[in-house]
PDB file of C-alpha atoms in Angstrom:
ATOM      1  CA  MET A   1      -1.776   2.815  -6.797  1.00 47.00           C
ATOM      2  CA  SER A   2       1.785   2.395  -5.772  1.00 52.00           C
ATOM      3  CA  GLU A   3       3.118   1.027  -2.557  1.00 52.00           C
ATOM      4  CA  HIS A   4       3.825   4.396  -1.060  1.00 51.00           C
ATOM      5  CA  GLN A   5       2.086   7.739  -1.168  1.00 46.00           C
ATOM      6  CA  GLY A   6       3.793   9.511   1.691  1.00 43.00           C
ATOM      7  CA  GLN A   7       5.799  12.740   1.506  1.00 44.00           C
ATOM      8  CA  LEU A   8       2.451  14.488   1.633  1.00 47.00           C
ATOM      9  CA  ALA A   9       2.916  18.244   1.708  1.00 40.00           C
ATOM     10  CA  GLU A  10      -0.449  19.903   2.231  1.00 39.00           C
ATOM     11  CA  ARG A  11      -1.219  22.888   0.033  1.00 34.00           C
ATOM     12  CA  PRO A  12      -0.079  26.187   1.553  1.00 33.00           C
ATOM     13  CA  ASP A  13      -3.666  27.312   2.068  1.00 36.00           C
ATOM     14  CA  GLY A  14      -4.491  23.994   3.767  1.00 36.00           C
ATOM     15  CA  ASP A  15      -7.965  23.897   2.227  1.00 36.00           C
ATOM     16  CA  PRO A  16      -9.564  20.478   2.182  1.00 33.00           C
ATOM     17  CA  ALA A  17     -10.967  19.182  -1.073  1.00 34.00           C
ATOM     18  CA  PRO A  18     -14.002  17.071  -0.149  1.00 32.00           C
ATOM     19  CA  HIS A  19     -15.446  14.631  -2.696  1.00 33.00           C
ATOM     20  CA  GLN A  20     -12.492  15.091  -5.067  1.00 35.00           C
ATOM     21  CA  ALA A  21     -10.781  11.726  -4.669  1.00 35.00           C
ATOM     22  CA  SER A  22     -10.739  11.294  -8.459  1.00 37.00           C
ATOM     23  CA  ALA A  23      -9.535  14.826  -9.237  1.00 38.00           C
ATOM     24  CA  PHE A  24      -5.954  13.596  -9.663  1.00 43.00           C
ATOM     25  CA  PRO A  25      -6.190   9.879 -10.549  1.00 61.00           C
ATOM     26  CA  ALA A  26      -3.523   7.742  -8.954  1.00 69.00           C
ATOM     27  CA  ALA A  27      -2.666   6.219 -12.333  1.00 63.00           C
ATOM     28  CA  THR A  28      -1.668   9.621 -13.702  1.00 61.00           C
ATOM     29  CA  VAL A  29       0.450  10.425 -10.646  1.00 57.00           C
ATOM     30  CA  PHE A  30       2.378   7.168 -10.653  1.00 53.00           C
ATOM     31  CA  ASP A  31       2.727   6.978 -14.427  1.00 56.00           C
ATOM     32  CA  ALA A  32       4.571  10.291 -14.101  1.00 53.00           C
ATOM     33  CA  LEU A  33       6.773   9.096 -11.238  1.00 58.00           C
ATOM     34  CA  GLY A  34       7.731   5.681 -12.609  1.00 59.00           C
ATOM     35  CA  ALA A  35      11.092   4.403 -11.341  1.00 58.00           C
ATOM     36  CA  GLU A  36      11.697   7.673  -9.462  1.00 67.00           C
ATOM     37  CA  TYR A  37       9.259   6.441  -6.828  1.00 68.00           C
ATOM     38  CA  GLU A  38      11.193   3.205  -6.378  1.00 69.00           C
ATOM     39  CA  ARG A  39      14.476   5.056  -5.880  1.00 74.00           C
ATOM     40  CA  ALA A  40      12.898   7.226  -3.190  1.00 72.00           C
ATOM     41  CA  PHE A  41      11.226   4.520  -1.097  1.00 77.00           C
ATOM     42  CA  ALA A  42      12.432   0.987  -1.856  1.00 75.00           C
ATOM     43  CA  GLY A  43      15.321   1.267   0.603  1.00 80.00           C
ATOM     44  CA  SER A  44      13.104   1.671   3.666  1.00 93.00           C
ATOM     45  CA  ALA A  45      14.542  -0.551   6.410  1.00 94.00           C
ATOM     46  CA  ALA A  46      11.153  -0.650   8.152  1.00 96.00           C
ATOM     47  CA  HIS A  47       9.451  -1.866   4.968  1.00 97.00           C
ATOM     48  CA  HIS A  48      12.005  -4.655   4.598  1.00 97.00           C
ATOM     49  CA  ALA A  49      11.606  -5.548   8.275  1.00 98.00           C
ATOM     50  CA  SER A  50       7.850  -5.785   7.733  1.00 98.00           C
ATOM     51  CA  LEU A  51       8.429  -8.152   4.826  1.00 98.00           C
ATOM     52  CA  ASP A  52      10.740 -10.218   7.035  1.00 98.00           C
ATOM     53  CA  ARG A  53       7.942 -10.601   9.582  1.00 98.00           C
ATOM     54  CA  LEU A  54       5.416 -11.527   6.903  1.00 98.00           C
ATOM     55  CA  LEU A  55       7.726 -14.113   5.358  1.00 98.00           C
ATOM     56  CA  GLU A  56       8.170 -15.776   8.763  1.00 98.00           C
ATOM     57  CA  HIS A  57       4.435 -16.530   8.825  1.00 97.00           C
ATOM     58  CA  LEU A  58       3.962 -17.813   5.260  1.00 98.00           C
ATOM     59  CA  ALA A  59       3.864 -21.486   4.374  1.00 98.00           C
ATOM     60  CA  PRO A  60       5.898 -22.502   1.303  1.00 98.00           C
ATOM     61  CA  GLY A  61       4.269 -21.531  -1.971  1.00 98.00           C
ATOM     62  CA  SER A  62       1.693 -19.198  -0.406  1.00 98.00           C
ATOM     63  CA  ARG A  63      -0.563 -17.173  -2.698  1.00 98.00           C
ATOM     64  CA  VAL A  64      -0.127 -13.474  -1.864  1.00 99.00           C
ATOM     65  CA  LEU A  65      -2.006 -10.427  -3.137  1.00 98.00           C
ATOM     66  CA  ASP A  66       0.111  -7.251  -3.354  1.00 98.00           C
ATOM     67  CA  VAL A  67      -2.220  -4.250  -3.455  1.00 98.00           C
ATOM     68  CA  GLY A  68      -0.658  -1.222  -5.128  1.00 95.00           C
ATOM     69  CA  SER A  69       2.314  -3.264  -6.280  1.00 95.00           C
ATOM     70  CA  GLY A  70       4.081  -0.324  -7.956  1.00 92.00           C
ATOM     71  CA  THR A  71       7.351  -1.292  -9.629  1.00 92.00           C
ATOM     72  CA  GLY A  72       7.374  -4.650  -7.843  1.00 95.00           C
ATOM     73  CA  VAL A  73      10.291  -3.601  -5.636  1.00 94.00           C
ATOM     74  CA  PRO A  74      10.700  -4.466  -2.851  1.00 95.00           C
ATOM     75  CA  THR A  75       7.487  -6.327  -1.994  1.00 97.00           C
ATOM     76  CA  ALA A  76       6.694  -8.580  -4.961  1.00 98.00           C
ATOM     77  CA  ARG A  77      10.381  -9.215  -5.664  1.00 97.00           C
ATOM     78  CA  ARG A  78      11.112 -10.457  -2.150  1.00 98.00           C
ATOM     79  CA  LEU A  79       7.966 -12.561  -1.899  1.00 98.00           C
ATOM     80  CA  ALA A  80       8.485 -14.164  -5.304  1.00 98.00           C
ATOM     81  CA  ALA A  81      12.168 -14.790  -4.574  1.00 98.00           C
ATOM     82  CA  ALA A  82      11.080 -16.721  -1.476  1.00 98.00           C
ATOM     83  CA  GLY A  83       8.975 -19.022  -3.656  1.00 98.00           C
ATOM     84  CA  HIS A  84       5.538 -17.505  -3.084  1.00 98.00           C
ATOM     85  CA  ARG A  85       2.919 -17.003  -5.800  1.00 98.00           C
ATOM     86  CA  VAL A  86       2.403 -13.245  -6.055  1.00 98.00           C
ATOM     87  CA  MET A  87      -0.444 -11.379  -7.732  1.00 98.00           C
ATOM     88  CA  GLY A  88       0.314  -7.651  -7.907  1.00 98.00           C
ATOM     89  CA  VAL A  89      -2.375  -5.103  -8.738  1.00 98.00           C
ATOM     90  CA  ASP A  90      -1.721  -1.454  -9.579  1.00 94.00           C
ATOM     91  CA  VAL A  91      -3.632   1.240 -11.477  1.00 91.00           C
ATOM     92  CA  SER A  92      -0.506   2.649 -13.154  1.00 90.00           C
ATOM     93  CA  PRO A  93       0.288   1.087 -16.548  1.00 90.00           C
ATOM     94  CA  VAL A  94       3.846   2.429 -16.361  1.00 89.00           C
ATOM     95  CA  MET A  95       4.513   0.894 -12.966  1.00 88.00           C
ATOM     96  CA  THR A  96       2.787  -2.365 -13.852  1.00 94.00           C
ATOM     97  CA  ALA A  97       5.035  -2.702 -16.913  1.00 92.00           C
ATOM     98  CA  LEU A  98       8.128  -1.966 -14.795  1.00 91.00           C
ATOM     99  CA  ALA A  99       7.047  -4.573 -12.258  1.00 95.00           C
ATOM    100  CA  ALA A 100       6.533  -7.235 -14.923  1.00 96.00           C
ATOM    101  CA  ARG A 101      10.069  -6.651 -16.218  1.00 94.00           C
ATOM    102  CA  GLN A 102      11.684  -6.489 -12.788  1.00 94.00           C
ATOM    103  CA  VAL A 103       9.834  -9.425 -11.211  1.00 97.00           C
ATOM    104  CA  PRO A 104       9.128 -11.860 -14.057  1.00 98.00           C
ATOM    105  CA  ASN A 105       8.291 -14.685 -11.647  1.00 98.00           C
ATOM    106  CA  ALA A 106       5.226 -12.816 -10.322  1.00 98.00           C
ATOM    107  CA  GLU A 107       1.932 -11.924 -12.004  1.00 98.00           C
ATOM    108  CA  PHE A 108       0.829  -8.308 -12.333  1.00 98.00           C
ATOM    109  CA  ARG A 109      -2.486  -6.810 -13.329  1.00 98.00           C
ATOM    110  CA  CYS A 110      -3.151  -3.174 -14.228  1.00 95.00           C
ATOM    111  CA  ALA A 111      -6.509  -2.512 -12.611  1.00 95.00           C
ATOM    112  CA  ASP A 112      -8.332  -0.661  -9.844  1.00 94.00           C
ATOM    113  CA  ILE A 113      -8.294  -2.983  -6.836  1.00 96.00           C
ATOM    114  CA  ARG A 114     -11.695  -1.619  -5.803  1.00 94.00           C
ATOM    115  CA  GLU A 115     -13.276  -3.065  -8.963  1.00 94.00           C
ATOM    116  CA  LEU A 116     -11.772  -6.565  -8.960  1.00 96.00           C
ATOM    117  CA  PRO A 117     -13.811  -9.499  -7.625  1.00 94.00           C
ATOM    118  CA  TRP A 118     -11.984 -11.997  -5.434  1.00 95.00           C
ATOM    119  CA  ALA A 119     -13.250 -15.352  -4.248  1.00 96.00           C
ATOM    120  CA  ASP A 120     -13.555 -15.823  -0.498  1.00 97.00           C
ATOM    121  CA  GLY A 121     -10.331 -17.261   0.888  1.00 98.00           C
ATOM    122  CA  GLU A 122      -8.503 -16.963  -2.448  1.00 98.00           C
ATOM    123  CA  PHE A 123      -5.241 -15.774  -0.857  1.00 98.00           C
ATOM    124  CA  ASP A 124      -3.027 -16.855   2.012  1.00 98.00           C
ATOM    125  CA  ALA A 125      -1.904 -13.273   2.659  1.00 98.00           C
ATOM    126  CA  VAL A 126      -2.383  -9.724   1.450  1.00 98.00           C
ATOM    127  CA  CYS A 127       0.066  -6.792   1.421  1.00 98.00           C
ATOM    128  CA  VAL A 128      -1.205  -3.226   1.389  1.00 98.00           C
ATOM    129  CA  TYR A 129       1.887  -1.038   1.597  1.00 97.00           C
ATOM    130  CA  PHE A 130       0.959   2.666   1.425  1.00 94.00           C
ATOM    131  CA  SER A 131      -1.629   2.092  -1.308  1.00 95.00           C
ATOM    132  CA  LEU A 132      -4.743   3.427   0.450  1.00 97.00           C
ATOM    133  CA  LEU A 133      -3.910   7.101   0.709  1.00 93.00           C
ATOM    134  CA  GLN A 134      -5.623   8.283  -2.470  1.00 90.00           C
ATOM    135  CA  MET A 135      -8.864   6.568  -1.484  1.00 95.00           C
ATOM    136  CA  SER A 136     -11.492   8.174   0.716  1.00 97.00           C
ATOM    137  CA  ARG A 137     -11.742   6.971   4.298  1.00 98.00           C
ATOM    138  CA  GLY A 138     -14.912   5.051   3.472  1.00 98.00           C
ATOM    139  CA  GLU A 139     -13.225   3.386   0.502  1.00 97.00           C
ATOM    140  CA  GLN A 140     -10.264   2.396   2.651  1.00 98.00           C
ATOM    141  CA  SER A 141     -12.492   0.767   5.256  1.00 98.00           C
ATOM    142  CA  GLY A 142     -14.594  -0.977   2.613  1.00 98.00           C
ATOM    143  CA  LEU A 143     -11.574  -2.286   0.720  1.00 98.00           C
ATOM    144  CA  LEU A 144      -9.939  -3.665   3.869  1.00 98.00           C
ATOM    145  CA  GLY A 145     -13.161  -5.539   4.596  1.00 98.00           C
ATOM    146  CA  ARG A 146     -13.203  -7.027   1.083  1.00 98.00           C
ATOM    147  CA  LEU A 147      -9.548  -7.976   1.373  1.00 98.00           C
ATOM    148  CA  ALA A 148     -10.230  -9.720   4.680  1.00 98.00           C
ATOM    149  CA  ARG A 149     -12.813 -11.895   2.959  1.00 98.00           C
ATOM    150  CA  ALA A 150     -10.336 -12.663   0.158  1.00 98.00           C
ATOM    151  CA  VAL A 151      -7.828 -14.024   2.715  1.00 98.00           C
ATOM    152  CA  LYS A 152      -8.221 -17.472   4.230  1.00 98.00           C
ATOM    153  CA  PRO A 153      -9.131 -17.607   7.938  1.00 98.00           C
ATOM    154  CA  GLY A 154      -5.835 -17.401   9.786  1.00 98.00           C
ATOM    155  CA  GLY A 155      -4.179 -15.807   6.745  1.00 98.00           C
ATOM    156  CA  ARG A 156      -1.884 -12.834   7.086  1.00 98.00           C
ATOM    157  CA  LEU A 157      -2.115  -9.083   6.503  1.00 98.00           C
ATOM    158  CA  ALA A 158       0.774  -6.637   6.204  1.00 98.00           C
ATOM    159  CA  VAL A 159      -0.420  -3.051   5.857  1.00 98.00           C
ATOM    160  CA  ALA A 160       1.313   0.304   6.080  1.00 98.00           C
ATOM    161  CA  THR A 161       0.183   3.898   5.887  1.00 98.00           C
ATOM    162  CA  VAL A 162       1.127   7.451   6.753  1.00 96.00           C
ATOM    163  CA  PRO A 163      -0.826   7.897  10.014  1.00 98.00           C
ATOM    164  CA  VAL A 164      -2.143  11.449   9.761  1.00 97.00           C
ATOM    165  CA  ASP A 165      -5.678  12.590  10.501  1.00 98.00           C
ATOM    166  CA  VAL A 166      -6.767  14.027   7.125  1.00 97.00           C
ATOM    167  CA  ALA A 167      -9.755  13.556   4.832  1.00 97.00           C
ATOM    168  CA  ASP A 168      -9.835  14.554   1.147  1.00 96.00           C
ATOM    169  CA  VAL A 169      -7.008  17.076   1.446  1.00 93.00           C
ATOM    170  CA  SER A 170      -5.107  18.427  -1.554  1.00 90.00           C
ATOM    171  CA  ALA A 171      -1.397  17.744  -1.260  1.00 81.00           C
ATOM    172  CA  VAL A 172       1.814  17.419  -3.275  1.00 75.00           C
ATOM    173  CA  PHE A 173       3.638  14.092  -3.530  1.00 70.00           C
ATOM    174  CA  MET A 174       7.068  14.188  -5.197  1.00 68.00           C
ATOM    175  CA  GLY A 175       5.942  17.177  -7.234  1.00 70.00           C
ATOM    176  CA  GLN A 176       2.611  15.628  -8.249  1.00 73.00           C
ATOM    177  CA  PRO A 177      -0.781  17.010  -7.084  1.00 78.00           C
ATOM    178  CA  VAL A 178      -2.855  14.453  -5.181  1.00 80.00           C
ATOM    179  CA  VAL A 179      -5.919  14.303  -2.946  1.00 88.00           C
ATOM    180  CA  VAL A 180      -5.283  12.214   0.163  1.00 92.00           C
ATOM    181  CA  SER A 181      -7.105  10.736   3.126  1.00 97.00           C
ATOM    182  CA  SER A 182      -5.755   8.853   6.102  1.00 98.00           C
ATOM    183  CA  PHE A 183      -6.334   8.086   9.779  1.00 98.00           C
ATOM    184  CA  GLY A 184      -4.387   8.695  12.949  1.00 98.00           C
ATOM    185  CA  GLU A 185      -2.511   5.678  14.292  1.00 98.00           C
ATOM    186  CA  GLU A 186      -5.083   4.445  16.788  1.00 98.00           C
ATOM    187  CA  GLU A 187      -8.019   4.981  14.452  1.00 98.00           C
ATOM    188  CA  PHE A 188      -6.273   3.172  11.614  1.00 98.00           C
ATOM    189  CA  ALA A 189      -5.566   0.189  13.853  1.00 98.00           C
ATOM    190  CA  SER A 190      -9.261   0.180  14.767  1.00 98.00           C
ATOM    191  CA  VAL A 191     -10.262   0.285  11.083  1.00 98.00           C
ATOM    192  CA  VAL A 192      -8.021  -2.709  10.335  1.00 98.00           C
ATOM    193  CA  ALA A 193      -9.480  -4.618  13.297  1.00 98.00           C
ATOM    194  CA  GLY A 194     -13.008  -3.697  12.241  1.00 98.00           C
ATOM    195  CA  ALA A 195     -12.340  -5.098   8.784  1.00 98.00           C
ATOM    196  CA  GLY A 196     -11.781  -8.554  10.227  1.00 98.00           C
ATOM    197  CA  PHE A 197      -8.093  -8.753  11.128  1.00 98.00           C
ATOM    198  CA  ALA A 198      -6.628  -9.319  14.583  1.00 98.00           C
ATOM    199  CA  VAL A 199      -3.819  -6.757  14.839  1.00 98.00           C
ATOM    200  CA  GLU A 200      -0.817  -8.589  16.289  1.00 98.00           C
ATOM    201  CA  GLU A 201       2.088  -6.217  15.678  1.00 98.00           C
ATOM    202  CA  ARG A 202       2.519  -2.477  15.253  1.00 98.00           C
ATOM    203  CA  HIS A 203       5.634  -0.523  14.333  1.00 98.00           C
ATOM    204  CA  SER A 204       6.016   3.242  13.871  1.00 98.00           C
ATOM    205  CA  VAL A 205       9.042   4.971  12.347  1.00 98.00           C
ATOM    206  CA  LEU A 206      10.113   8.231  10.766  1.00 97.00           C
ATOM    207  CA  PHE A 207      11.394   7.761   7.225  1.00 95.00           C
ATOM    208  CA  THR A 208      13.106  10.250   4.931  1.00 89.00           C
ATOM    209  CA  PRO A 209      12.652   9.439   1.221  1.00 88.00           C
ATOM    210  CA  ASP A 210      15.761   9.412  -0.964  1.00 85.00           C
ATOM    211  CA  HIS A 211      14.539  12.341  -3.027  1.00 79.00           C
ATOM    212  CA  PRO A 212      15.517  16.028  -3.330  1.00 81.00           C
ATOM    213  CA  ALA A 213      12.211  17.026  -1.768  1.00 70.00           C
ATOM    214  CA  GLY A 214      12.332  14.285   0.854  1.00 74.00           C
ATOM    215  CA  ALA A 215      11.491  15.177   4.444  1.00 79.00           C
ATOM    216  CA  PRO A 216      10.968  12.929   7.491  1.00 89.00           C
ATOM    217  CA  GLU A 217       7.461  11.475   7.595  1.00 93.00           C
ATOM    218  CA  PRO A 218       5.695   9.023   9.915  1.00 97.00           C
ATOM    219  CA  HIS A 219       5.179   5.469   8.706  1.00 97.00           C
ATOM    220  CA  LEU A 220       2.955   2.940  10.471  1.00 98.00           C
ATOM    221  CA  PHE A 221       3.282  -0.802   9.797  1.00 98.00           C
ATOM    222  CA  LEU A 222       0.681  -3.249  11.083  1.00 98.00           C
ATOM    223  CA  HIS A 223       0.638  -7.026  10.926  1.00 98.00           C
ATOM    224  CA  GLY A 224      -2.525  -8.972  11.432  1.00 98.00           C
ATOM    225  CA  ARG A 225      -4.258 -12.304  11.127  1.00 98.00           C
ATOM    226  CA  ARG A 226      -7.597 -12.959   9.422  1.00 98.00           C
ATOM    227  CA  ILE A 227     -10.128 -13.791  12.096  1.00 97.00           C
TER     228      ILE A 227
END
């Protein structure tokens, strides 16, 4: 699941698609997009600013989990370049292979983050940039709770999403059919807090992807600390 799944154009009929989160697997979507996704989203100034804030809080050589690491750019590349030990996880074999070539000083695993076991306190920080949107709301909440346990007490979280109030809705992302779920801004902040993170910073922006079908969309960045 790649770092970003915004640009979500709901189907013209607007019909929700409950219980169809696996109808269009994220791996298929992002295998098809490949480097095109990176070109559209890697230049986000707000994303880079979020990484700046995260880097300010990390001790040298921190172990960081990048959930939905995509092509490795910009998140894994910037973290690894700063000397941190990065483990990226993504369901797309195409994107995982791109990431391994582009960020050779990080480790990448092609897997479903929901199925991987992590030891308690295994990481100093976790990044979850736009990689929740093709999970159901319950899966998002459950995964954030598991990630909180995988981060050391006092460890850091950087998470971003498209803050819209939708559940299991069919949409189109860069020409690819997807089924998406998300939360409004306040509810998402509450979900993150409920998972075990103290939300310390919040930043909302409108971002237009560098893509022919790009249109302004809301992005929400949160930074938190493991309680």
